[in-house]
């Protein structure tokens, strides 16, 4: 499997492939979409399918899916278009706007999906969404655009709390379980220490706005598209309080250093980490390969005082066919494979949470070597409610941009939380909703 560092390397092969396709196309009649057969004829019996990914080497789900798909489709080779995670959305947006013909576009989140589908940059896959396998896909509703679908989810994640057992043991602190945000903040302060000149933080809150805003919306019932963001206030108090107390790496430093949450957790730089279930695959694979040495567990996300049950947020991850795909038939076949039972089996083997749900897949997942087996960890996998990370509409992309900009200003201290929230209210109402 060939991995490229940027989309440029994938684009570099296209003139040659296009010339082959153009010559072969002269002798081919137009046919309906029916798998990868037409694409294979165009390329002399073989297809090189390009798929955008992020941080290929640190995201084992991609290799698992690509290997399984290639094994099931010997005439198709998958070529990843590898993009840095932090640059992914901007890079893909630029690629699609420029008419790039990469075949499959991975939808990292529903906000990006909303942007690309509303611009007509994705091919419709409604027939796959409404198939028998499609009916078993968790998170499919997030891709419903007026009854039409332009992507299929292959993974359905939600957020929980990871913790380093060794650091808890060294501090003589009981492992986390069900707790409020105030209890979480106090626990983080207890676990913060200097170890041989190295700072160990009680927790690490990543720079994504969802760490504050999406969990606030999920646990208060707030509407992130509504234009009134007063429900963010309590969560900002927690996040800013952690920074001020030194119990969490400050936002400005994390942004400047482009901090990697995986590195923070795996090197023992933080005792706790709120993060999505997708990270489990990385931990299991890394530990099995001897690259990661951390004894970890998981607990439910902290809750608001007086909450009944566990509410968290999550988001499906999907594959879509580029409207200008070089190999549209093979691309559609890949999207169907990744979202279906075969793709789910490949994902479950490495610890990723598939969107395709069945008792067999769930059983296989919990039998994985290295999975935590304590009751708290198992309970963390059964939240009472998972709220979509960001609602999908034609306004999602514009609102997301405003909320992210104001979030960053609040977290670096250029605005108070109150002023930042006020700006969110005013800007969303005037720039988007009006």
Tab-separated table of C-alpha atoms in Angstrom:
chain	number	residue	atom	x	y	z
A	1	UNK	CA	0.000	0.000	0.000
A	2	UNK	CA	1.416	3.388	-1.028
A	3	UNK	CA	0.954	6.273	1.381
A	4	UNK	CA	1.385	9.890	0.280
A	5	UNK	CA	2.117	12.802	2.598
A	6	UNK	CA	-0.137	15.263	0.810
A	7	UNK	CA	-2.806	15.345	-1.834
A	8	UNK	CA	-0.219	16.643	-4.296
A	9	UNK	CA	1.404	13.221	-4.627
A	10	UNK	CA	-1.947	11.671	-5.388
A	11	UNK	CA	-2.729	14.395	-7.880
A	12	UNK	CA	0.588	13.834	-9.605
A	13	UNK	CA	-0.421	10.430	-10.934
A	14	UNK	CA	-3.685	11.634	-12.426
A	15	UNK	CA	-2.679	12.934	-15.869
A	16	UNK	CA	-1.329	9.509	-16.775
A	17	UNK	CA	-4.364	7.700	-15.408
A	18	UNK	CA	-6.672	10.163	-17.124
A	19	UNK	CA	-4.974	9.574	-20.488
A	20	UNK	CA	-5.451	5.843	-20.135
A	21	UNK	CA	-9.076	6.348	-19.186
A	22	UNK	CA	-9.665	8.716	-22.086
A	23	UNK	CA	-8.311	6.248	-24.665
A	24	UNK	CA	-10.214	3.325	-23.215
A	25	UNK	CA	-13.422	5.323	-22.898
A	26	UNK	CA	-13.636	5.753	-26.687
A	27	UNK	CA	-14.512	2.072	-27.022
A	28	UNK	CA	-16.868	1.862	-24.063
A	29	UNK	CA	-20.576	2.574	-24.000
A	30	UNK	CA	-22.008	4.380	-21.007
A	31	UNK	CA	-23.350	2.003	-18.403
A	32	UNK	CA	-25.152	2.343	-15.088
A	33	UNK	CA	-23.257	2.233	-11.809
A	34	UNK	CA	-22.713	-1.403	-11.008
A	35	UNK	CA	-19.672	-1.960	-8.827
A	36	UNK	CA	-16.061	-1.547	-9.977
A	37	UNK	CA	-16.363	-3.373	-13.277
A	38	UNK	CA	-16.457	-0.293	-15.524
A	39	UNK	CA	-13.547	1.308	-13.716
A	40	UNK	CA	-11.486	-1.860	-14.054
A	41	UNK	CA	-12.051	-1.939	-17.823
A	42	UNK	CA	-10.925	1.667	-18.122
A	43	UNK	CA	-7.651	0.925	-16.356
A	44	UNK	CA	-6.776	-2.331	-18.043
A	45	UNK	CA	-8.260	-4.572	-15.369
A	46	UNK	CA	-6.902	-2.773	-12.308
A	47	UNK	CA	-8.037	0.272	-10.377
A	48	UNK	CA	-6.043	2.495	-8.046
A	49	UNK	CA	-8.637	4.036	-5.751
A	50	UNK	CA	-7.606	7.239	-3.969
A	51	UNK	CA	-9.035	7.964	-0.505
A	52	UNK	CA	-8.375	11.016	1.667
A	53	UNK	CA	-7.280	10.175	5.222
A	54	UNK	CA	-5.595	11.939	8.128
A	55	UNK	CA	-2.507	10.778	10.022
A	56	UNK	CA	-2.493	7.373	8.337
A	57	UNK	CA	0.261	5.984	10.542
A	58	UNK	CA	-1.593	6.820	13.759
A	59	UNK	CA	-5.100	5.881	12.631
A	60	UNK	CA	-5.258	2.074	12.374
A	61	UNK	CA	-8.870	1.965	11.170
A	62	UNK	CA	-7.835	3.106	7.700
A	63	UNK	CA	-5.311	0.328	7.158
A	64	UNK	CA	-7.758	-2.242	8.543
A	65	UNK	CA	-10.488	-1.167	6.117
A	66	UNK	CA	-8.170	-0.799	3.133
A	67	UNK	CA	-6.583	-4.219	3.661
A	68	UNK	CA	-9.983	-5.906	4.051
A	69	UNK	CA	-11.366	-4.172	0.964
A	70	UNK	CA	-8.355	-5.061	-1.176
A	71	UNK	CA	-8.590	-8.690	-0.059
A	72	UNK	CA	-12.249	-8.785	-1.100
A	73	UNK	CA	-11.593	-6.901	-4.364
A	74	UNK	CA	-8.296	-8.125	-5.893
A	75	UNK	CA	-8.571	-5.773	-8.877
A	76	UNK	CA	-8.620	-2.637	-6.732
A	77	UNK	CA	-5.727	-1.083	-4.842
A	78	UNK	CA	-6.335	1.700	-2.343
A	79	UNK	CA	-3.981	4.680	-2.341
A	80	UNK	CA	-4.337	6.879	0.762
A	81	UNK	CA	-4.072	10.633	0.322
A	82	UNK	CA	-2.558	11.314	3.739
A	83	UNK	CA	-3.189	14.754	5.258
A	84	UNK	CA	-2.216	16.133	8.663
A	85	UNK	CA	-5.196	15.919	11.016
A	86	UNK	CA	-5.095	19.615	11.925
A	87	UNK	CA	-5.021	20.609	8.247
A	88	UNK	CA	-7.549	18.089	7.022
A	89	UNK	CA	-10.706	20.193	6.731
A	90	UNK	CA	-8.949	23.134	5.048
A	91	UNK	CA	-7.051	20.871	2.675
A	92	UNK	CA	-10.097	18.876	1.562
A	93	UNK	CA	-12.159	22.049	1.187
A	94	UNK	CA	-9.485	23.469	-1.118
A	95	UNK	CA	-9.193	20.207	-3.055
A	96	UNK	CA	-12.904	19.957	-3.754
A	97	UNK	CA	-13.229	23.636	-4.624
A	98	UNK	CA	-10.429	23.204	-7.156
A	99	UNK	CA	-12.085	20.255	-8.895
A	100	UNK	CA	-9.712	17.589	-7.507
A	101	UNK	CA	-10.768	14.085	-8.588
A	102	UNK	CA	-9.689	12.059	-5.550
A	103	UNK	CA	-12.203	9.194	-5.488
A	104	UNK	CA	-13.336	8.857	-1.872
A	105	UNK	CA	-13.491	11.676	0.669
A	106	UNK	CA	-13.526	10.758	4.339
A	107	UNK	CA	-16.022	12.894	6.256
A	108	UNK	CA	-14.211	13.624	9.498
A	109	UNK	CA	-17.342	15.202	10.959
A	110	UNK	CA	-20.881	16.164	10.013
A	111	UNK	CA	-19.976	19.854	9.831
A	112	UNK	CA	-17.669	19.200	6.894
A	113	UNK	CA	-20.290	16.903	5.374
A	114	UNK	CA	-22.867	19.670	5.541
A	115	UNK	CA	-20.480	22.035	3.782
A	116	UNK	CA	-19.567	19.672	0.937
A	117	UNK	CA	-23.039	18.231	0.347
A	118	UNK	CA	-24.649	21.691	0.248
A	119	UNK	CA	-22.113	22.740	-2.390
A	120	UNK	CA	-22.936	19.771	-4.614
A	121	UNK	CA	-19.439	18.302	-4.293
A	122	UNK	CA	-20.495	14.774	-3.281
A	123	UNK	CA	-22.208	12.029	-5.284
A	124	UNK	CA	-25.567	10.753	-4.050
A	125	UNK	CA	-25.635	7.312	-2.363
A	126	UNK	CA	-29.274	7.256	-1.265
A	127	UNK	CA	-29.777	3.769	-2.706
A	128	UNK	CA	-27.089	2.398	-0.380
A	129	UNK	CA	-28.450	4.279	2.622
A	130	UNK	CA	-31.906	2.784	2.095
A	131	UNK	CA	-30.672	-0.775	1.565
A	132	UNK	CA	-30.987	-3.595	4.114
A	133	UNK	CA	-27.452	-3.003	5.412
A	134	UNK	CA	-28.086	0.720	5.505
A	135	UNK	CA	-30.950	0.193	7.940
A	136	UNK	CA	-28.442	-1.165	10.487
A	137	UNK	CA	-26.211	1.898	10.448
A	138	UNK	CA	-26.073	3.904	13.652
A	139	UNK	CA	-25.668	7.612	12.967
A	140	UNK	CA	-27.113	7.451	9.447
A	141	UNK	CA	-29.695	10.154	10.221
A	142	UNK	CA	-26.919	12.725	10.485
A	143	UNK	CA	-26.390	12.403	6.728
A	144	UNK	CA	-30.018	12.870	5.726
A	145	UNK	CA	-30.326	15.941	3.511
A	146	UNK	CA	-34.016	16.326	2.654
A	147	UNK	CA	-34.357	12.591	2.160
A	148	UNK	CA	-31.129	12.203	0.198
A	149	UNK	CA	-27.766	10.852	1.354
A	150	UNK	CA	-24.281	11.761	0.146
A	151	UNK	CA	-22.203	9.674	2.569
A	152	UNK	CA	-22.468	6.510	4.655
A	153	UNK	CA	-21.105	6.271	8.219
A	154	UNK	CA	-18.609	3.504	8.881
A	155	UNK	CA	-17.877	4.466	12.484
A	156	UNK	CA	-20.084	5.782	15.289
A	157	UNK	CA	-18.176	7.283	18.177
A	158	UNK	CA	-19.038	9.013	21.418
A	159	UNK	CA	-17.010	10.693	24.117
A	160	UNK	CA	-15.901	9.221	27.417
A	161	UNK	CA	-13.057	9.701	29.894
A	162	UNK	CA	-9.710	7.887	29.566
A	163	UNK	CA	-7.419	7.607	32.553
A	164	UNK	CA	-3.905	6.370	33.332
A	165	UNK	CA	-4.101	3.757	36.079
A	166	UNK	CA	-0.416	4.065	37.006
A	167	UNK	CA	-0.690	7.788	37.688
A	168	UNK	CA	-3.773	7.243	39.839
A	169	UNK	CA	-1.994	4.492	41.785
A	170	UNK	CA	1.069	6.673	42.347
A	171	UNK	CA	-1.126	9.459	43.689
A	172	UNK	CA	-3.080	7.055	45.892
A	173	UNK	CA	-6.304	8.205	44.250
A	174	UNK	CA	-9.279	5.980	43.502
A	175	UNK	CA	-9.994	5.356	39.821
A	176	UNK	CA	-12.697	7.636	38.386
A	177	UNK	CA	-16.310	6.565	38.048
A	178	UNK	CA	-19.541	8.502	37.840
A	179	UNK	CA	-18.831	12.110	38.833
A	180	UNK	CA	-19.821	15.732	38.282
A	181	UNK	CA	-17.710	18.317	36.481
A	182	UNK	CA	-16.771	19.929	39.783
A	183	UNK	CA	-15.551	16.559	41.076
A	184	UNK	CA	-13.619	16.056	37.843
A	185	UNK	CA	-11.882	19.426	38.270
A	186	UNK	CA	-10.942	18.644	41.883
A	187	UNK	CA	-9.625	15.230	40.845
A	188	UNK	CA	-7.504	16.852	38.124
A	189	UNK	CA	-5.954	19.180	40.703
A	190	UNK	CA	-5.160	16.212	42.976
A	191	UNK	CA	-3.354	14.396	40.187
A	192	UNK	CA	-1.293	17.353	38.931
A	193	UNK	CA	2.367	17.157	39.947
A	194	UNK	CA	5.988	17.749	38.955
A	195	UNK	CA	7.858	14.502	38.393
A	196	UNK	CA	11.603	14.902	37.952
A	197	UNK	CA	11.227	18.281	36.316
A	198	UNK	CA	8.406	17.051	34.104
A	199	UNK	CA	4.919	18.467	34.597
A	200	UNK	CA	2.164	15.870	34.839
A	201	UNK	CA	-1.275	17.400	34.357
A	202	UNK	CA	-4.361	16.066	36.024
A	203	UNK	CA	-6.223	16.239	32.723
A	204	UNK	CA	-5.810	17.359	29.150
A	205	UNK	CA	-8.642	19.178	27.397
A	206	UNK	CA	-7.923	19.244	23.682
A	207	UNK	CA	-8.247	22.442	21.636
A	208	UNK	CA	-11.390	21.463	19.724
A	209	UNK	CA	-14.376	23.640	20.597
A	210	UNK	CA	-16.502	20.504	21.089
A	211	UNK	CA	-14.613	19.711	24.296
A	212	UNK	CA	-16.468	22.657	25.849
A	213	UNK	CA	-19.362	23.510	23.571
A	214	UNK	CA	-20.676	20.142	22.346
A	215	UNK	CA	-20.757	18.583	25.801
A	216	UNK	CA	-22.509	21.692	27.154
A	217	UNK	CA	-25.149	21.438	24.432
A	218	UNK	CA	-25.633	17.708	24.982
A	219	UNK	CA	-26.017	17.958	28.754
A	220	UNK	CA	-28.186	21.102	28.857
A	221	UNK	CA	-30.291	20.519	25.745
A	222	UNK	CA	-28.899	23.705	24.219
A	223	UNK	CA	-29.145	24.360	20.476
A	224	UNK	CA	-25.805	25.133	18.812
A	225	UNK	CA	-27.607	26.598	15.801
A	226	UNK	CA	-30.069	28.709	17.780
A	227	UNK	CA	-28.153	31.935	18.366
A	228	UNK	CA	-28.346	31.923	22.187
A	229	UNK	CA	-25.263	30.392	23.803
A	230	UNK	CA	-25.757	31.189	27.459
A	231	UNK	CA	-25.788	27.420	28.103
A	232	UNK	CA	-22.002	27.366	27.377
A	233	UNK	CA	-21.204	29.413	30.503
A	234	UNK	CA	-20.842	26.624	33.081
A	235	UNK	CA	-18.623	24.530	30.852
A	236	UNK	CA	-16.331	27.459	30.121
A	237	UNK	CA	-16.034	28.009	33.864
A	238	UNK	CA	-14.756	24.438	34.205
A	239	UNK	CA	-12.320	24.665	31.278
A	240	UNK	CA	-10.893	28.046	32.268
A	241	UNK	CA	-10.697	26.984	35.900
A	242	UNK	CA	-8.577	23.956	34.970
A	243	UNK	CA	-6.173	26.214	33.079
A	244	UNK	CA	-5.964	28.785	35.843
A	245	UNK	CA	-5.233	26.159	38.491
A	246	UNK	CA	-2.544	24.570	36.312
A	247	UNK	CA	-4.375	21.244	36.303
A	248	UNK	CA	-4.575	21.294	32.493
A	249	UNK	CA	-2.185	22.468	29.789
A	250	UNK	CA	-3.245	25.983	28.834
A	251	UNK	CA	-4.973	26.437	25.489
A	252	UNK	CA	-2.456	28.907	24.057
A	253	UNK	CA	0.450	26.538	24.646
A	254	UNK	CA	-1.488	23.594	23.238
A	255	UNK	CA	-2.288	25.573	20.074
A	256	UNK	CA	1.255	26.910	19.657
A	257	UNK	CA	2.795	23.473	20.106
A	258	UNK	CA	0.061	21.738	18.092
A	259	UNK	CA	-0.300	19.355	21.014
A	260	UNK	CA	-1.289	15.810	20.184
A	261	UNK	CA	-3.733	14.310	22.691
A	262	UNK	CA	-2.318	10.859	21.949
A	263	UNK	CA	1.191	11.928	22.870
A	264	UNK	CA	-0.061	13.680	26.007
A	265	UNK	CA	-1.788	10.537	27.246
A	266	UNK	CA	0.645	7.876	26.063
A	267	UNK	CA	3.728	9.584	27.505
A	268	UNK	CA	2.130	10.037	30.907
A	269	UNK	CA	1.901	13.821	30.574
A	270	UNK	CA	-1.741	13.705	31.668
A	271	UNK	CA	-3.655	11.452	34.049
A	272	UNK	CA	-7.066	11.957	32.399
A	273	UNK	CA	-8.269	12.660	28.889
A	274	UNK	CA	-11.834	13.331	27.684
A	275	UNK	CA	-11.861	11.942	24.140
A	276	UNK	CA	-13.870	9.901	21.647
A	277	UNK	CA	-14.084	6.117	21.444
A	278	UNK	CA	-12.047	6.145	18.223
A	279	UNK	CA	-8.921	6.430	20.382
A	280	UNK	CA	-9.371	2.894	21.726
A	281	UNK	CA	-8.189	1.380	18.443
A	282	UNK	CA	-4.954	3.351	18.636
A	283	UNK	CA	-4.320	2.242	22.222
A	284	UNK	CA	-4.999	-1.425	21.518
A	285	UNK	CA	-2.897	-1.517	18.362
A	286	UNK	CA	-0.048	0.465	19.883
A	287	UNK	CA	0.099	-1.723	22.955
A	288	UNK	CA	-0.037	-4.940	20.926
A	289	UNK	CA	2.845	-3.673	18.770
A	290	UNK	CA	4.887	-2.661	21.803
A	291	UNK	CA	4.777	1.033	20.850
A	292	UNK	CA	2.570	2.118	23.759
A	293	UNK	CA	3.115	1.286	27.410
A	294	UNK	CA	0.212	2.721	29.337
A	295	UNK	CA	-2.202	0.890	31.629
A	296	UNK	CA	-5.474	2.586	30.837
A	297	UNK	CA	-9.132	2.461	31.737
A	298	UNK	CA	-12.259	4.334	30.739
A	299	UNK	CA	-15.058	5.986	32.686
A	300	UNK	CA	-18.242	7.871	31.733
A	301	UNK	CA	-17.984	11.559	30.850
A	302	UNK	CA	-18.567	13.776	33.909
A	303	UNK	CA	-22.105	15.125	34.271
A	304	UNK	CA	-23.876	18.246	35.476
A	305	UNK	CA	-25.030	18.275	39.121
A	306	UNK	CA	-28.305	16.436	39.604
A	307	UNK	CA	-28.129	14.636	36.263
A	308	UNK	CA	-29.816	11.264	35.996
A	309	UNK	CA	-28.016	8.802	33.758
A	310	UNK	CA	-25.067	9.510	31.497
A	311	UNK	CA	-25.359	11.956	28.617
A	312	UNK	CA	-22.499	12.502	26.221
A	313	UNK	CA	-22.012	13.614	22.635
A	314	UNK	CA	-20.746	11.825	19.592
A	315	UNK	CA	-20.497	11.852	15.866
A	316	UNK	CA	-20.420	9.361	13.030
A	317	UNK	CA	-17.485	9.282	10.627
A	318	UNK	CA	-18.284	8.537	7.009
A	319	UNK	CA	-17.000	7.949	3.511
A	320	UNK	CA	-18.374	9.822	0.515
A	321	UNK	CA	-17.865	9.596	-3.230
A	322	UNK	CA	-16.385	12.724	-4.758
A	323	UNK	CA	-18.734	14.135	-7.416
A	324	UNK	CA	-15.691	14.364	-9.695
A	325	UNK	CA	-14.228	10.974	-8.733
A	326	UNK	CA	-11.818	9.386	-11.198
A	327	UNK	CA	-13.271	5.951	-10.403
A	328	UNK	CA	-16.867	6.541	-9.316
A	329	UNK	CA	-17.994	2.904	-9.511
A	330	UNK	CA	-15.128	1.558	-7.426
A	331	UNK	CA	-15.522	4.463	-5.005
A	332	UNK	CA	-19.162	3.629	-4.425
A	333	UNK	CA	-18.274	-0.012	-3.907
A	334	UNK	CA	-15.721	0.958	-1.278
A	335	UNK	CA	-18.194	3.198	0.566
A	336	UNK	CA	-20.715	0.347	0.662
A	337	UNK	CA	-18.092	-2.152	1.863
A	338	UNK	CA	-16.748	0.071	4.656
A	339	UNK	CA	-20.223	0.824	6.021
A	340	UNK	CA	-21.463	-2.765	5.784
A	341	UNK	CA	-20.932	-5.939	7.773
A	342	UNK	CA	-17.537	-6.750	6.260
A	343	UNK	CA	-16.207	-3.311	7.104
A	344	UNK	CA	-17.646	-3.525	10.623
A	345	UNK	CA	-15.883	-6.842	11.214
A	346	UNK	CA	-12.563	-5.334	10.144
A	347	UNK	CA	-13.076	-2.335	12.435
A	348	UNK	CA	-14.205	-4.339	15.450
A	349	UNK	CA	-11.025	-6.453	15.290
A	350	UNK	CA	-8.878	-3.400	16.034
A	351	UNK	CA	-11.166	-1.717	18.566
A	352	UNK	CA	-12.939	0.855	16.420
A	353	UNK	CA	-16.662	1.295	17.049
A	354	UNK	CA	-18.482	0.452	13.793
A	355	UNK	CA	-21.618	2.249	12.671
A	356	UNK	CA	-23.014	-1.112	11.539
A	357	UNK	CA	-24.655	-2.708	14.564
A	358	UNK	CA	-25.269	-6.385	15.269
A	359	UNK	CA	-24.954	-8.641	18.345
A	360	UNK	CA	-22.078	-10.502	16.700
A	361	UNK	CA	-20.079	-7.335	16.101
A	362	UNK	CA	-20.615	-6.145	19.688
A	363	UNK	CA	-19.539	-9.497	21.127
A	364	UNK	CA	-16.375	-9.534	19.022
A	365	UNK	CA	-15.515	-6.022	20.135
A	366	UNK	CA	-15.558	-6.807	23.837
A	367	UNK	CA	-13.430	-9.922	23.385
A	368	UNK	CA	-10.490	-7.906	22.089
A	369	UNK	CA	-7.203	-8.458	23.878
A	370	UNK	CA	-6.298	-5.427	25.946
A	371	UNK	CA	-9.830	-4.062	26.371
A	372	UNK	CA	-10.547	-2.967	29.956
A	373	UNK	CA	-12.789	-5.511	31.680
A	374	UNK	CA	-13.779	-3.681	34.897
A	375	UNK	CA	-17.418	-2.731	35.398
A	376	UNK	CA	-16.812	1.030	35.177
A	377	UNK	CA	-15.149	0.674	31.794
A	378	UNK	CA	-17.993	-1.503	30.531
A	379	UNK	CA	-20.547	0.984	31.835
A	380	UNK	CA	-18.757	3.800	30.038
A	381	UNK	CA	-19.643	2.013	26.815
A	382	UNK	CA	-23.338	2.210	27.583
A	383	UNK	CA	-24.241	5.909	27.941
A	384	UNK	CA	-27.924	6.606	28.353
A	385	UNK	CA	-27.936	9.301	25.693
A	386	UNK	CA	-25.577	10.266	22.870
A	387	UNK	CA	-26.320	13.660	21.303
A	388	UNK	CA	-25.009	14.544	17.847
A	389	UNK	CA	-21.855	16.659	18.164
A	390	UNK	CA	-23.210	19.363	15.855
A	391	UNK	CA	-26.656	19.538	14.208
A	392	UNK	CA	-26.672	19.340	10.412
A	393	UNK	CA	-28.247	22.106	8.350
A	394	UNK	CA	-27.288	24.549	5.625
A	395	UNK	CA	-26.208	26.897	8.435
A	396	UNK	CA	-23.958	24.413	10.244
A	397	UNK	CA	-20.702	25.360	8.542
A	398	UNK	CA	-21.095	29.113	9.056
A	399	UNK	CA	-22.178	28.750	12.685
A	400	UNK	CA	-19.343	26.324	13.377
A	401	UNK	CA	-16.794	28.846	12.097
A	402	UNK	CA	-18.099	31.592	14.376
A	403	UNK	CA	-18.278	29.363	17.451
A	404	UNK	CA	-14.737	28.119	16.843
A	405	UNK	CA	-13.316	31.614	16.405
A	406	UNK	CA	-14.929	32.892	19.589
A	407	UNK	CA	-13.967	29.731	21.478
A	408	UNK	CA	-10.304	30.310	20.698
A	409	UNK	CA	-10.477	33.947	21.821
A	410	UNK	CA	-12.031	32.896	25.129
A	411	UNK	CA	-9.557	30.106	25.780
A	412	UNK	CA	-6.448	32.235	25.111
A	413	UNK	CA	-7.816	34.971	27.363
A	414	UNK	CA	-8.416	37.641	24.730
A	415	UNK	CA	-12.086	37.691	25.725
A	416	UNK	CA	-13.877	36.740	28.902
A	417	UNK	CA	-16.323	33.864	28.628
A	418	UNK	CA	-19.205	36.323	29.024
A	419	UNK	CA	-17.913	38.577	26.248
A	420	UNK	CA	-17.172	35.657	23.974
A	421	UNK	CA	-20.635	34.200	24.446
A	422	UNK	CA	-22.142	37.622	23.799
A	423	UNK	CA	-20.171	37.817	20.546
A	424	UNK	CA	-21.378	34.352	19.545
A	425	UNK	CA	-24.979	35.419	20.087
A	426	UNK	CA	-24.590	38.634	18.103
A	427	UNK	CA	-22.552	37.189	15.236
A	428	UNK	CA	-24.664	34.074	14.658
A	429	UNK	CA	-27.849	36.130	14.660
A	430	UNK	CA	-26.534	38.863	12.385
A	431	UNK	CA	-24.221	36.899	10.094
A	432	UNK	CA	-26.115	33.612	9.742
A	433	UNK	CA	-29.677	33.607	11.046
A	434	UNK	CA	-30.748	37.046	9.806
